[in-house]
């Protein structure tokens, strides 16, 4: 019944997008295309869910009769942020178990309280996360969690784009059902892959079987790899090789893999990642907060490995603000390597958009502003005092001076889902009342170990 409800809702959204033609003008455009083209006083034309023109107006399609014309007043237009590693429903556990290392936090705080999760918790937690993402300029996220159909429902209803997988389940029938029911649903905004959590929560045979299931279903794999030194040292002691070599032996890397974190890499790992085309989701806030370390991002990128950017769950971040994450990623690499030229503003913003999209297999569809791509776009104001005196390049202003409050509009698949701080498809009062009931039940008696 829920499915029927979703299909009707999706129909409504797509009809609206098919009808709407937008013309945005007077914008500073950061296209994030392969040449990293920028246009001052640029124009973007959108027809339904598709971008049909990006440029300075020359050669724009004639006879375009827009339903809405937007004067961007010099604001930035760019592709929406793509969060390459998230556990969106963890808005239920924001900040829970702070000050612990990964193993302590995961096994003594997060896993025990997640035992209490019900499907509706995941729905309301996902909706809160999606609302937060839309207001901060994120248009797609790569998620790994429990009760995925609930997050899929939240995606369908909100108009957001996402790629989902189960964090623990290795039940092939369940995975197949998830793919059948949701892969390509909601006008193609929902994609499904296979989640394997990590090498330390699964046995070798389980990991091998997970890889085989992904292969049979024709979907990619989403997994945490080499997040901490403990994970790598334990793997060396138990299996005589690094986590990446272990995953290669088990056949997991034969699938398209998104590896979250990759903080502690050892000799040979970069070559393996390159050989198997492993894509990385870099999550600097989470790595710092859990005391895991600093990922060698510049080294991976120099080796030709695709590296996207993610926030991880908000229990270890504590938000889903991709602009803040991008700023941190850039500054951290510069300071850590004592090389101010690495991870410049444009490259880092490309990592948070185009490269994240490529990492999760959606590079042909989203991640840049270009004709033929889905209209996933944000408008960012440059009106704040902290942007003056406008002598810096707009991408520098945005990354090092700007913040999430500058996001004026978030569009997904040609639909404006948030504008001037207002959510267009999410009834926040309803979502908040449901969310608060879930929180009361989950933390009754002070939570677990609380
Ligand atoms: Zn994670």
Tab-separated table of C-alpha atoms and ligand atoms in Angstrom, residues 85-87 90 102 105-106 144 167 197 200 222-224 227 260-261 283 286 290 311-313 316, ligand 1:
chain	number	residue	atom	x	y	z
A	85	UNK	CA	28.798	8.532	2.725
A	86	UNK	CA	25.875	9.019	5.092
A	87	UNK	CA	23.745	7.255	7.675
A	90	UNK	CA	21.179	8.814	12.583
A	102	UNK	CA	35.322	4.151	17.013
A	105	UNK	CA	31.456	4.294	20.425
A	106	UNK	CA	30.149	1.685	17.961
A	144	UNK	CA	23.861	2.869	4.517
A	167	UNK	CA	24.101	-1.777	6.778
A	197	UNK	CA	29.457	-2.339	6.852
A	200	UNK	CA	35.421	-6.300	11.418
A	222	UNK	CA	29.245	0.348	-0.048
A	223	UNK	CA	31.623	-0.464	2.838
A	224	UNK	CA	33.816	1.199	5.505
A	227	UNK	CA	39.006	3.595	8.981
A	260	UNK	CA	34.320	5.081	3.171
A	261	UNK	CA	37.194	6.662	5.155
A	283	UNK	CA	34.808	11.923	5.750
A	286	UNK	CA	34.042	11.967	11.484
A	290	UNK	CA	36.437	9.757	16.545
A	311	UNK	CA	29.665	13.559	6.223
A	312	UNK	CA	29.197	10.065	7.728
A	313	UNK	CA	26.367	9.836	10.278
A	316	UNK	CA	30.050	11.368	14.671
B	1	LIG	ZN1	29.905	5.439	8.222
